[in-house]
Amino acid sequence: MPRLSADERREQLVEAAIRVMIRDGVARTTTRAVVTEAAVPLGAFHYCFRSKEELLQSVIERIMERALTPVVAQPEDASAYDVIHATLHAYWDRVRERPAEHLVTYELTQYALRQPGLADLARKQYRHYLAINSAYLESLARTLDIHWTVDLPVLARHGLSVLDGLTLNWLVDREDAEATAALDEFARYLTSLARPNP
Amino acid sequence: MPRLSADERREQLVEAAIRVMIRDGVARTTTRAVVTEAAVPLGAFHYCFRSKEELLQSVIERIMERALTPVVAQPEDASAYDVIHATLHAYWDRVRERPAEHLVTYELTQYALRQPGLADLARKQYRHYLAINSAYLESLARTLDIHWTVDLPVLARHGLSVLDGLTLNWLVDREDAEATAALDEFARYLTSLARPNP
DNA sequence: GTCTATACTGTGATAGAC
DNA sequence: GTCTATCACAGTATAGAC
């Protein structure tokens, strides 16, 4: 058993925890399952983290970092609808490719909400998602030379909710056709809110 | 300790489980916590239910029954927007009155999704919610003598997702003003999809 | 038919050995 | 500074007393 620094151990444990969560769910992610997955001795766990809650906090932060700003090709000649549609489907493709990872996101949010010390982190997580949505909508408006007929914060929250809700719904029933249809309708709606700049 | 019938015990245990879940969350709802809350002997638990999973199944079914069809006053002289707005806010008021209960709903869905024997129940739950939404949209169309310019199943799914997403988002950050604004925007959107019948 | 007493597993955590 | 051995407890489930 190689002796590694606490920082390296922490790194191993966080990544192992994420793998276990994706495979078995957050509820079944015990400290023992994590150290087994990481091939780290059990005792090392509480040497690296004060508690399981502290590990989960690191996991949430790590996952948040990975929710990178959606990058979308925005060719000059594409219509607003085309660009919006492509962006939404880029997100959707990621959901369909890795359903378990997205399920974990929701599980972690709820875990955090029930853990007094972590409720703030959940709020921060959602502020982050809202900021990403806002930034995307703003950059879209610049690129297309339009403005939105609905206030940006309201639109960002509405958009985040639609994607969150559709994702959750699809994770339950896996109805591809209906989910896609609802997503396309959302693209149409967003497009209808774009007005050319004067 | 009075000796009661298994049916009465089951009833007590299901109701107690719901109270514990609302108070402490699904993850912390252990059999011991439930029997303590219900003032039922621990041994009685496994006499009434084969396992904890079976209890949770009953709980999910009970909660599903309670998600009654939204009933909304639809006075003849109200505009489409007024009726839609009132319905959405009736739902929203329930969320704001009992946030913990709604959080439990999401927790239960995820619990069910991770439990092989209960995944079907989660699907059934969402089909039920979709059916409620569809029925409401249909009755609205009849009352207002309009039709929807988007297919009913698509619209029902979209609507369910928006409400699910907004609820989840609000449960995290409790931003009343922004949530209400997003809800009102959704009402405006729905209204824009109503076309008078020929 | 209903409940008491108990078994056994697995959990998060720690004191102290290396 | 890192990990082994062990703890106390909570978890579900059961065999058998009433």
Tab-separated table of C-alpha atoms (C1' of nucleotides) in Angstrom:
chain	number	residue	atom	x	y	z
A	1	MET	CA	0.000	0.000	0.000
A	2	PRO	CA	1.774	3.150	-1.203
A	3	ARG	CA	1.845	6.089	1.171
A	4	LEU	CA	0.526	9.174	-0.565
A	5	SER	CA	-0.010	12.766	0.528
A	6	ALA	CA	-3.340	13.788	1.989
A	7	ASP	CA	-4.028	15.974	-1.043
A	8	GLU	CA	-3.537	13.084	-3.441
A	9	ARG	CA	-5.754	10.915	-1.248
A	10	ARG	CA	-8.458	13.564	-1.219
A	11	GLU	CA	-8.338	13.733	-4.996
A	12	GLN	CA	-8.648	9.945	-5.290
A	13	LEU	CA	-11.524	9.860	-2.825
A	14	VAL	CA	-13.530	12.614	-4.488
A	15	GLU	CA	-13.232	10.988	-7.910
A	16	ALA	CA	-14.054	7.568	-6.496
A	17	ALA	CA	-17.083	8.986	-4.684
A	18	ILE	CA	-18.392	10.432	-7.940
A	19	ARG	CA	-17.987	7.073	-9.673
A	20	VAL	CA	-19.811	5.250	-6.879
A	21	MET	CA	-22.633	7.799	-6.880
A	22	ILE	CA	-23.118	7.439	-10.610
A	23	ARG	CA	-23.168	3.669	-10.313
A	24	ASP	CA	-25.159	3.167	-7.102
A	25	GLY	CA	-26.771	6.483	-6.197
A	26	VAL	CA	-25.953	8.986	-3.478
A	27	ALA	CA	-27.868	7.130	-0.768
A	28	ARG	CA	-25.748	4.012	-1.243
A	29	THR	CA	-22.491	5.935	-1.366
A	30	THR	CA	-21.007	4.934	1.974
A	31	THR	CA	-17.512	5.790	3.144
A	32	ARG	CA	-16.598	2.125	2.805
A	33	ALA	CA	-17.833	1.917	-0.776
A	34	VAL	CA	-15.784	5.004	-1.602
A	35	VAL	CA	-12.520	3.799	-0.069
A	36	THR	CA	-12.939	0.400	-1.731
A	37	GLU	CA	-13.497	2.052	-5.102
A	38	ALA	CA	-10.480	4.295	-4.584
A	39	ALA	CA	-8.376	1.427	-3.190
A	40	VAL	CA	-7.602	3.634	-0.224
A	41	PRO	CA	-7.437	2.301	3.324
A	42	LEU	CA	-10.571	3.059	5.339
A	43	GLY	CA	-8.670	4.877	8.042
A	44	ALA	CA	-7.223	7.268	5.492
A	45	PHE	CA	-10.699	8.597	4.886
A	46	HIS	CA	-11.062	10.324	8.214
A	47	TYR	CA	-7.531	11.502	7.994
A	48	CYS	CA	-8.314	13.374	4.769
A	49	PHE	CA	-11.851	14.495	5.582
A	50	ARG	CA	-13.305	15.442	8.921
A	51	SER	CA	-16.528	13.644	8.034
A	52	LYS	CA	-18.552	12.194	5.213
A	53	GLU	CA	-20.352	15.506	4.902
A	54	GLU	CA	-17.047	17.209	4.147
A	55	LEU	CA	-16.388	14.726	1.330
A	56	LEU	CA	-19.842	15.352	-0.105
A	57	GLN	CA	-19.146	19.063	-0.016
A	58	SER	CA	-16.002	18.549	-2.090
A	59	VAL	CA	-17.954	16.354	-4.490
A	60	ILE	CA	-20.631	18.993	-5.002
A	61	GLU	CA	-18.008	21.669	-5.630
A	62	ARG	CA	-16.208	19.432	-8.103
A	63	ILE	CA	-19.392	18.672	-10.013
A	64	MET	CA	-20.312	22.337	-10.082
A	65	GLU	CA	-16.990	23.210	-11.698
A	66	ARG	CA	-17.680	20.681	-14.408
A	67	ALA	CA	-21.024	22.246	-15.342
A	68	LEU	CA	-19.221	24.421	-17.813
A	69	THR	CA	-20.832	27.191	-19.769
A	70	PRO	CA	-22.652	25.761	-22.769
A	71	VAL	CA	-20.575	26.532	-25.829
A	72	VAL	CA	-22.415	26.558	-29.084
A	73	ALA	CA	-21.371	27.193	-32.621
A	74	GLN	CA	-23.052	30.394	-33.697
A	75	PRO	CA	-22.479	30.740	-37.451
A	76	GLU	CA	-23.423	34.192	-38.703
A	77	ASP	CA	-26.027	32.981	-41.147
A	78	ALA	CA	-28.019	30.760	-38.806
A	79	SER	CA	-31.470	31.862	-37.689
A	80	ALA	CA	-32.188	32.563	-34.030
A	81	TYR	CA	-34.274	29.426	-33.874
A	82	ASP	CA	-31.485	27.309	-35.324
A	83	VAL	CA	-28.941	28.541	-32.789
A	84	ILE	CA	-31.303	28.163	-29.838
A	85	HIS	CA	-32.431	24.762	-31.032
A	86	ALA	CA	-28.844	23.573	-31.443
A	87	THR	CA	-27.894	24.754	-27.960
A	88	LEU	CA	-30.821	23.066	-26.295
A	89	HIS	CA	-30.113	19.843	-28.137
A	90	ALA	CA	-26.437	19.998	-27.213
A	91	TYR	CA	-27.553	20.014	-23.573
A	92	TRP	CA	-30.083	17.311	-24.205
A	93	ASP	CA	-27.559	15.041	-25.900
A	94	ARG	CA	-25.414	15.203	-22.776
A	95	VAL	CA	-28.398	14.214	-20.656
A	96	ARG	CA	-29.199	11.264	-22.896
A	97	GLU	CA	-25.590	10.134	-22.999
A	98	ARG	CA	-25.128	10.218	-19.234
A	99	PRO	CA	-28.484	9.939	-17.490
A	100	ALA	CA	-26.978	8.626	-14.252
A	101	GLU	CA	-24.712	11.641	-13.883
A	102	HIS	CA	-27.636	13.994	-14.142
A	103	LEU	CA	-29.645	11.981	-11.662
A	104	VAL	CA	-26.742	12.324	-9.230
A	105	THR	CA	-26.912	16.103	-9.571
A	106	TYR	CA	-30.496	16.126	-8.329
A	107	GLU	CA	-29.705	13.666	-5.557
A	108	LEU	CA	-26.829	15.835	-4.372
A	109	THR	CA	-28.967	18.957	-4.368
A	110	GLN	CA	-31.492	17.240	-2.144
A	111	TYR	CA	-28.829	15.770	0.092
A	112	ALA	CA	-27.409	19.260	0.546
A	113	LEU	CA	-30.829	20.782	1.254
A	114	ARG	CA	-31.364	18.340	4.119
A	115	GLN	CA	-27.877	18.856	5.571
A	116	PRO	CA	-27.899	22.111	7.571
A	117	GLY	CA	-24.227	22.779	6.862
A	118	LEU	CA	-24.662	22.287	3.124
A	119	ALA	CA	-27.857	24.188	2.333
A	120	ASP	CA	-25.832	27.255	1.382
A	121	LEU	CA	-23.846	25.197	-1.074
A	122	ALA	CA	-27.047	24.109	-2.807
A	123	ARG	CA	-28.071	27.752	-3.142
A	124	LYS	CA	-24.666	28.600	-4.537
A	125	GLN	CA	-25.009	25.729	-7.014
A	126	TYR	CA	-28.277	27.106	-8.340
A	127	ARG	CA	-26.986	30.673	-8.477
A	128	HIS	CA	-24.170	29.265	-10.591
A	129	TYR	CA	-26.562	27.526	-12.968
A	130	LEU	CA	-28.667	30.684	-13.229
A	131	ALA	CA	-25.564	32.716	-14.001
A	132	ILE	CA	-24.583	30.280	-16.746
A	133	ASN	CA	-28.044	30.541	-18.272
A	134	SER	CA	-28.025	34.320	-18.100
A	135	ALA	CA	-24.587	34.560	-19.660
A	136	TYR	CA	-25.661	32.301	-22.482
A	137	LEU	CA	-28.836	34.271	-23.171
A	138	GLU	CA	-26.870	37.521	-23.160
A	139	SER	CA	-24.227	36.266	-25.542
A	140	LEU	CA	-26.965	34.953	-27.785
A	141	ALA	CA	-28.623	38.370	-27.850
A	142	ARG	CA	-25.317	40.010	-28.802
A	143	THR	CA	-24.558	37.485	-31.530
A	144	LEU	CA	-28.008	37.672	-33.092
A	145	ASP	CA	-28.317	41.436	-32.548
A	146	ILE	CA	-31.622	41.035	-30.764
A	147	HIS	CA	-32.972	41.757	-27.308
A	148	TRP	CA	-35.237	39.622	-25.144
A	149	THR	CA	-38.771	40.811	-24.496
A	150	VAL	CA	-38.652	39.277	-21.026
A	151	ASP	CA	-36.331	40.369	-18.207
A	152	LEU	CA	-33.113	38.391	-18.269
A	153	PRO	CA	-33.258	37.050	-14.663
A	154	VAL	CA	-36.843	35.918	-15.191
A	155	LEU	CA	-36.006	34.291	-18.486
A	156	ALA	CA	-32.922	32.588	-17.070
A	157	ARG	CA	-34.912	31.137	-14.190
A	158	HIS	CA	-37.691	30.051	-16.497
A	159	GLY	CA	-35.182	28.401	-18.808
A	160	LEU	CA	-33.337	26.640	-16.022
A	161	SER	CA	-36.637	25.339	-14.700
A	162	VAL	CA	-37.773	24.010	-18.041
A	163	LEU	CA	-34.523	22.126	-18.570
A	164	ASP	CA	-34.467	20.865	-14.978
A	165	GLY	CA	-38.067	19.742	-15.195
A	166	LEU	CA	-37.781	18.093	-18.597
A	167	THR	CA	-34.631	16.299	-17.481
A	168	LEU	CA	-36.209	15.010	-14.291
A	169	ASN	CA	-39.321	13.928	-16.155
A	170	TRP	CA	-37.281	12.110	-18.786
A	171	LEU	CA	-35.068	10.442	-16.176
A	172	VAL	CA	-38.271	8.908	-14.847
A	173	ASP	CA	-40.106	7.822	-17.969
A	174	ARG	CA	-37.438	7.905	-20.725
A	175	GLU	CA	-39.984	9.001	-23.320
A	176	ASP	CA	-37.551	10.282	-25.937
A	177	ALA	CA	-40.068	11.428	-28.516
A	178	GLU	CA	-42.218	13.420	-26.116
A	179	ALA	CA	-39.262	14.955	-24.342
A	180	THR	CA	-37.777	16.082	-27.638
A	181	ALA	CA	-41.089	17.533	-28.748
A	182	ALA	CA	-41.367	19.502	-25.508
A	183	LEU	CA	-37.790	20.703	-25.924
A	184	ASP	CA	-38.483	21.883	-29.469
A	185	GLU	CA	-41.538	23.732	-28.278
A	186	PHE	CA	-39.353	25.467	-25.721
A	187	ALA	CA	-36.942	26.467	-28.509
A	188	ARG	CA	-39.856	27.921	-30.448
A	189	TYR	CA	-41.005	29.833	-27.382
A	190	LEU	CA	-37.557	31.275	-26.729
A	191	THR	CA	-37.285	32.337	-30.352
A	192	SER	CA	-40.603	34.133	-30.090
A	193	LEU	CA	-39.116	36.279	-27.316
A	194	ALA	CA	-36.308	37.610	-29.522
A	195	ARG	CA	-36.908	41.053	-31.039
A	196	PRO	CA	-34.475	42.631	-33.530
A	197	ASN	CA	-32.598	45.600	-32.085
A	198	PRO	CA	-33.722	48.975	-33.445
B	1	MET	CA	-49.928	-1.350	24.398
B	2	PRO	CA	-53.289	-1.925	22.645
B	3	ARG	CA	-53.446	-4.750	20.139
B	4	LEU	CA	-54.744	-3.420	16.848
B	5	SER	CA	-55.433	-5.056	13.496
B	6	ALA	CA	-52.694	-5.196	10.892
B	7	ASP	CA	-54.692	-2.827	8.674
B	8	GLU	CA	-54.921	-0.209	11.388
B	9	ARG	CA	-51.214	-0.594	12.083
B	10	ARG	CA	-50.407	-0.160	8.409
B	11	GLU	CA	-52.454	3.023	8.328
B	12	GLN	CA	-50.654	4.372	11.391
B	13	LEU	CA	-47.261	3.487	9.978
B	14	VAL	CA	-47.865	5.069	6.576
B	15	GLU	CA	-49.068	8.317	8.126
B	16	ALA	CA	-46.220	8.341	10.615
B	17	ALA	CA	-43.705	7.697	7.825
B	18	ILE	CA	-45.035	10.698	5.919
B	19	ARG	CA	-44.698	12.908	8.998
B	20	VAL	CA	-41.123	11.756	9.590
B	21	MET	CA	-40.212	12.304	5.941
B	22	ILE	CA	-41.587	15.829	6.002
B	23	ARG	CA	-39.718	16.575	9.196
B	24	ASP	CA	-36.389	14.817	8.591
B	25	GLY	CA	-36.244	13.870	4.917
B	26	VAL	CA	-36.581	10.503	3.196
B	27	ALA	CA	-32.955	9.509	3.799
B	28	ARG	CA	-33.369	9.812	7.564
B	29	THR	CA	-36.695	7.991	7.613
B	30	THR	CA	-35.633	4.726	9.236
B	31	THR	CA	-37.981	2.009	10.365
B	32	ARG	CA	-37.093	2.843	13.962
B	33	ALA	CA	-37.965	6.512	13.465
B	34	VAL	CA	-41.290	5.529	11.907
B	35	VAL	CA	-42.374	3.120	14.637
B	36	THR	CA	-41.350	5.625	17.317
B	37	GLU	CA	-43.385	8.364	15.607
B	38	ALA	CA	-46.369	6.030	15.274
B	39	ALA	CA	-45.935	4.675	18.820
B	40	VAL	CA	-46.035	1.195	17.307
B	41	PRO	CA	-43.777	-1.617	18.523
B	42	LEU	CA	-40.793	-2.221	16.261
B	43	GLY	CA	-41.701	-5.841	15.723
B	44	ALA	CA	-45.122	-4.870	14.428
B	45	PHE	CA	-43.437	-3.192	11.492
B	46	HIS	CA	-42.311	-6.380	9.810
B	47	TYR	CA	-45.576	-8.002	10.629
B	48	CYS	CA	-47.434	-5.351	8.605
B	49	PHE	CA	-44.893	-4.809	5.835
B	50	ARG	CA	-42.549	-7.316	4.259
B	51	SER	CA	-39.793	-4.686	4.173
B	52	LYS	CA	-39.076	-0.993	4.354
B	53	GLU	CA	-39.402	-0.850	0.573
B	54	GLU	CA	-42.983	-2.073	0.844
B	55	LEU	CA	-43.774	0.714	3.294
B	56	LEU	CA	-42.251	3.274	0.950
B	57	GLN	CA	-44.376	1.896	-1.863
B	58	SER	CA	-47.508	2.479	0.205
B	59	VAL	CA	-46.308	5.965	1.064
B	60	ILE	CA	-45.774	6.855	-2.584
B	61	GLU	CA	-49.213	5.558	-3.504
B	62	ARG	CA	-50.797	7.506	-0.666
B	63	ILE	CA	-49.074	10.713	-1.694
B	64	MET	CA	-50.070	10.180	-5.312
B	65	GLU	CA	-53.729	9.911	-4.321
B	66	ARG	CA	-53.470	13.232	-2.537
B	67	ALA	CA	-52.169	15.032	-5.627
B	68	LEU	CA	-55.735	15.760	-6.568
B	69	THR	CA	-56.792	17.337	-9.811
B	70	PRO	CA	-56.380	21.095	-9.557
B	71	VAL	CA	-59.833	22.572	-9.192
B	72	VAL	CA	-60.154	26.179	-10.139
B	73	ALA	CA	-63.054	28.557	-10.209
B	74	GLN	CA	-63.721	29.384	-13.830
B	75	PRO	CA	-66.228	32.216	-13.866
B	76	GLU	CA	-67.711	32.771	-17.308
B	77	ASP	CA	-66.529	36.342	-17.601
B	78	ALA	CA	-62.860	35.792	-16.711
B	79	SER	CA	-60.221	36.068	-19.421
B	80	ALA	CA	-58.116	33.072	-20.400
B	81	TYR	CA	-55.110	34.696	-18.760
B	82	ASP	CA	-56.982	35.283	-15.510
B	83	VAL	CA	-58.097	31.680	-15.256
B	84	ILE	CA	-54.663	30.267	-16.114
B	85	HIS	CA	-52.959	32.707	-13.788
B	86	ALA	CA	-55.298	31.807	-10.934
B	87	THR	CA	-54.734	28.092	-11.429
B	88	LEU	CA	-50.964	28.402	-11.470
B	89	HIS	CA	-51.012	30.537	-8.365
B	90	ALA	CA	-53.299	28.094	-6.598
B	91	TYR	CA	-50.617	25.464	-7.164
B	92	TRP	CA	-47.903	27.850	-6.133
B	93	ASP	CA	-49.639	28.798	-2.915
B	94	ARG	CA	-49.678	25.145	-1.921
B	95	VAL	CA	-45.950	24.900	-2.601
B	96	ARG	CA	-45.205	27.976	-0.493
B	97	GLU	CA	-47.429	26.779	2.320
B	98	ARG	CA	-45.851	23.335	2.530
B	99	PRO	CA	-42.361	23.365	1.034
B	100	ALA	CA	-41.214	20.300	2.963
B	101	GLU	CA	-44.019	18.170	1.546
B	102	HIS	CA	-43.038	19.028	-1.980
B	103	LEU	CA	-39.392	18.337	-1.283
B	104	VAL	CA	-40.436	14.902	-0.061
B	105	THR	CA	-42.151	14.252	-3.376
B	106	TYR	CA	-38.885	14.733	-5.237
B	107	GLU	CA	-36.959	12.682	-2.719
B	108	LEU	CA	-39.431	9.834	-3.081
B	109	THR	CA	-39.225	9.910	-6.859
B	110	GLN	CA	-35.465	9.555	-6.666
B	111	TYR	CA	-35.645	6.883	-4.030
B	112	ALA	CA	-37.983	4.938	-6.280
B	113	LEU	CA	-35.769	5.407	-9.331
B	114	ARG	CA	-32.821	3.846	-7.509
B	115	GLN	CA	-34.889	0.936	-6.153
B	116	PRO	CA	-35.294	-1.657	-8.931
B	117	GLY	CA	-38.672	-2.819	-7.621
B	118	LEU	CA	-40.039	0.710	-7.439
B	119	ALA	CA	-38.922	2.269	-10.713
B	120	ASP	CA	-42.246	1.373	-12.309
B	121	LEU	CA	-44.078	3.165	-9.534
B	122	ALA	CA	-42.110	6.339	-10.263
B	123	ARG	CA	-43.122	6.083	-13.907
B	124	LYS	CA	-46.733	5.576	-12.900
B	125	GLN	CA	-46.504	8.616	-10.638
B	126	TYR	CA	-45.360	10.817	-13.508
B	127	ARG	CA	-47.951	9.410	-15.888
B	128	HIS	CA	-50.494	10.357	-13.246
B	129	TYR	CA	-49.179	13.923	-13.013
B	130	LEU	CA	-49.156	14.208	-16.809
B	131	ALA	CA	-52.744	12.973	-16.965
B	132	ILE	CA	-53.818	15.551	-14.388
B	133	ASN	CA	-52.157	18.296	-16.401
B	134	SER	CA	-53.741	17.108	-19.629
B	135	ALA	CA	-57.175	16.892	-18.079
B	136	TYR	CA	-56.840	20.391	-16.715
B	137	LEU	CA	-55.734	21.841	-20.046
B	138	GLU	CA	-58.602	20.087	-21.804
B	139	SER	CA	-61.220	21.308	-19.381
B	140	LEU	CA	-59.776	24.788	-19.690
B	141	ALA	CA	-60.102	24.635	-23.473
B	142	ARG	CA	-63.732	23.582	-23.170
B	143	THR	CA	-64.596	26.262	-20.643
B	144	LEU	CA	-62.954	29.065	-22.598
B	145	ASP	CA	-64.095	27.705	-25.979
B	146	ILE	CA	-60.562	27.734	-27.310
B	147	HIS	CA	-58.089	25.178	-28.603
B	148	TRP	CA	-54.375	24.875	-27.917
B	149	THR	CA	-51.974	25.548	-30.767
B	150	VAL	CA	-49.587	22.931	-29.363
B	151	ASP	CA	-50.324	19.207	-29.084
B	152	LEU	CA	-51.855	18.372	-25.728
B	153	PRO	CA	-49.301	15.724	-24.648
B	154	VAL	CA	-46.426	18.036	-25.511
B	155	LEU	CA	-48.023	20.947	-23.712
B	156	ALA	CA	-48.831	18.832	-20.669
B	157	ARG	CA	-45.238	17.646	-20.421
B	158	HIS	CA	-43.893	21.115	-20.921
B	159	GLY	CA	-46.220	22.463	-18.237
B	160	LEU	CA	-45.363	19.729	-15.764
B	161	SER	CA	-41.678	20.389	-16.336
B	162	VAL	CA	-41.979	24.124	-15.801
B	163	LEU	CA	-43.818	23.646	-12.520
B	164	ASP	CA	-41.461	20.890	-11.386
B	165	GLY	CA	-38.430	22.952	-12.267
B	166	LEU	CA	-39.665	26.192	-10.732
B	167	THR	CA	-40.627	24.344	-7.575
B	168	LEU	CA	-37.260	22.650	-7.244
B	169	ASN	CA	-35.447	25.899	-7.934
B	170	TRP	CA	-37.512	27.756	-5.341
B	171	LEU	CA	-37.065	25.006	-2.767
B	172	VAL	CA	-33.352	25.670	-3.078
B	173	ASP	CA	-33.134	29.450	-3.131
B	174	ARG	CA	-36.560	30.625	-1.840
B	175	GLU	CA	-36.491	33.647	-4.114
B	176	ASP	CA	-40.191	34.490	-3.976
B	177	ALA	CA	-40.170	37.463	-6.283
B	178	GLU	CA	-38.221	35.837	-9.075
B	179	ALA	CA	-40.158	32.605	-8.866
B	180	THR	CA	-43.451	34.469	-9.087
B	181	ALA	CA	-42.218	36.486	-12.045
B	182	ALA	CA	-41.213	33.304	-13.861
B	183	LEU	CA	-44.597	31.763	-13.045
B	184	ASP	CA	-46.414	34.799	-14.430
B	185	GLU	CA	-44.356	34.620	-17.584
B	186	PHE	CA	-45.429	30.998	-17.929
B	187	ALA	CA	-49.068	32.060	-17.573
B	188	ARG	CA	-48.556	34.616	-20.322
B	189	TYR	CA	-46.970	31.975	-22.536
B	190	LEU	CA	-49.820	29.502	-21.984
B	191	THR	CA	-52.350	32.197	-22.785
B	192	SER	CA	-50.568	32.937	-26.041
B	193	LEU	CA	-51.171	29.335	-27.090
B	194	ALA	CA	-54.945	29.628	-26.782
B	195	ARG	CA	-56.806	30.272	-30.070
B	196	PRO	CA	-60.567	30.900	-30.179
B	197	ASN	CA	-62.501	28.050	-31.732
B	198	PRO	CA	-63.843	28.801	-35.225
C	1	DG	C1'	-53.224	-12.845	15.028
C	2	DT	C1'	-50.139	-9.569	17.456
C	3	DC	C1'	-45.907	-8.135	19.651
C	4	DT	C1'	-41.215	-8.957	22.610
C	5	DA	C1'	-36.673	-9.877	22.504
C	6	DT	C1'	-32.843	-10.430	19.979
C	7	DA	C1'	-29.710	-11.390	16.034
C	8	DC	C1'	-26.774	-9.829	12.669
C	9	DT	C1'	-24.958	-6.611	9.302
C	10	DG	C1'	-23.020	-2.443	8.084
C	11	DT	C1'	-22.364	2.480	9.367
C	12	DG	C1'	-19.465	6.633	10.619
C	13	DA	C1'	-15.914	7.571	13.528
C	14	DT	C1'	-11.526	7.235	16.628
C	15	DA	C1'	-7.427	5.989	19.506
C	16	DG	C1'	-3.310	4.704	18.980
C	17	DA	C1'	0.193	1.617	16.328
C	18	DC	C1'	3.615	2.102	12.780
D	1	DG	C1'	2.479	11.972	8.835
D	2	DT	C1'	-0.147	7.745	7.507
D	3	DC	C1'	-2.917	3.768	8.342
D	4	DT	C1'	-4.609	-0.597	11.390
D	5	DA	C1'	-7.680	-2.207	14.614
D	6	DT	C1'	-11.607	-1.497	16.923
D	7	DC	C1'	-15.659	1.040	18.760
D	8	DA	C1'	-20.483	2.219	19.658
D	9	DC	C1'	-24.492	2.531	17.337
D	10	DA	C1'	-28.315	2.314	13.946
D	11	DG	C1'	-30.051	-0.441	10.237
D	12	DT	C1'	-33.361	-4.281	8.730
D	13	DA	C1'	-35.105	-8.562	9.795
D	14	DT	C1'	-36.658	-12.877	12.479
D	15	DA	C1'	-37.814	-16.668	15.857
D	16	DG	C1'	-40.754	-17.504	18.969
D	17	DA	C1'	-43.536	-15.734	23.287
D	18	DC	C1'	-48.144	-14.283	24.295
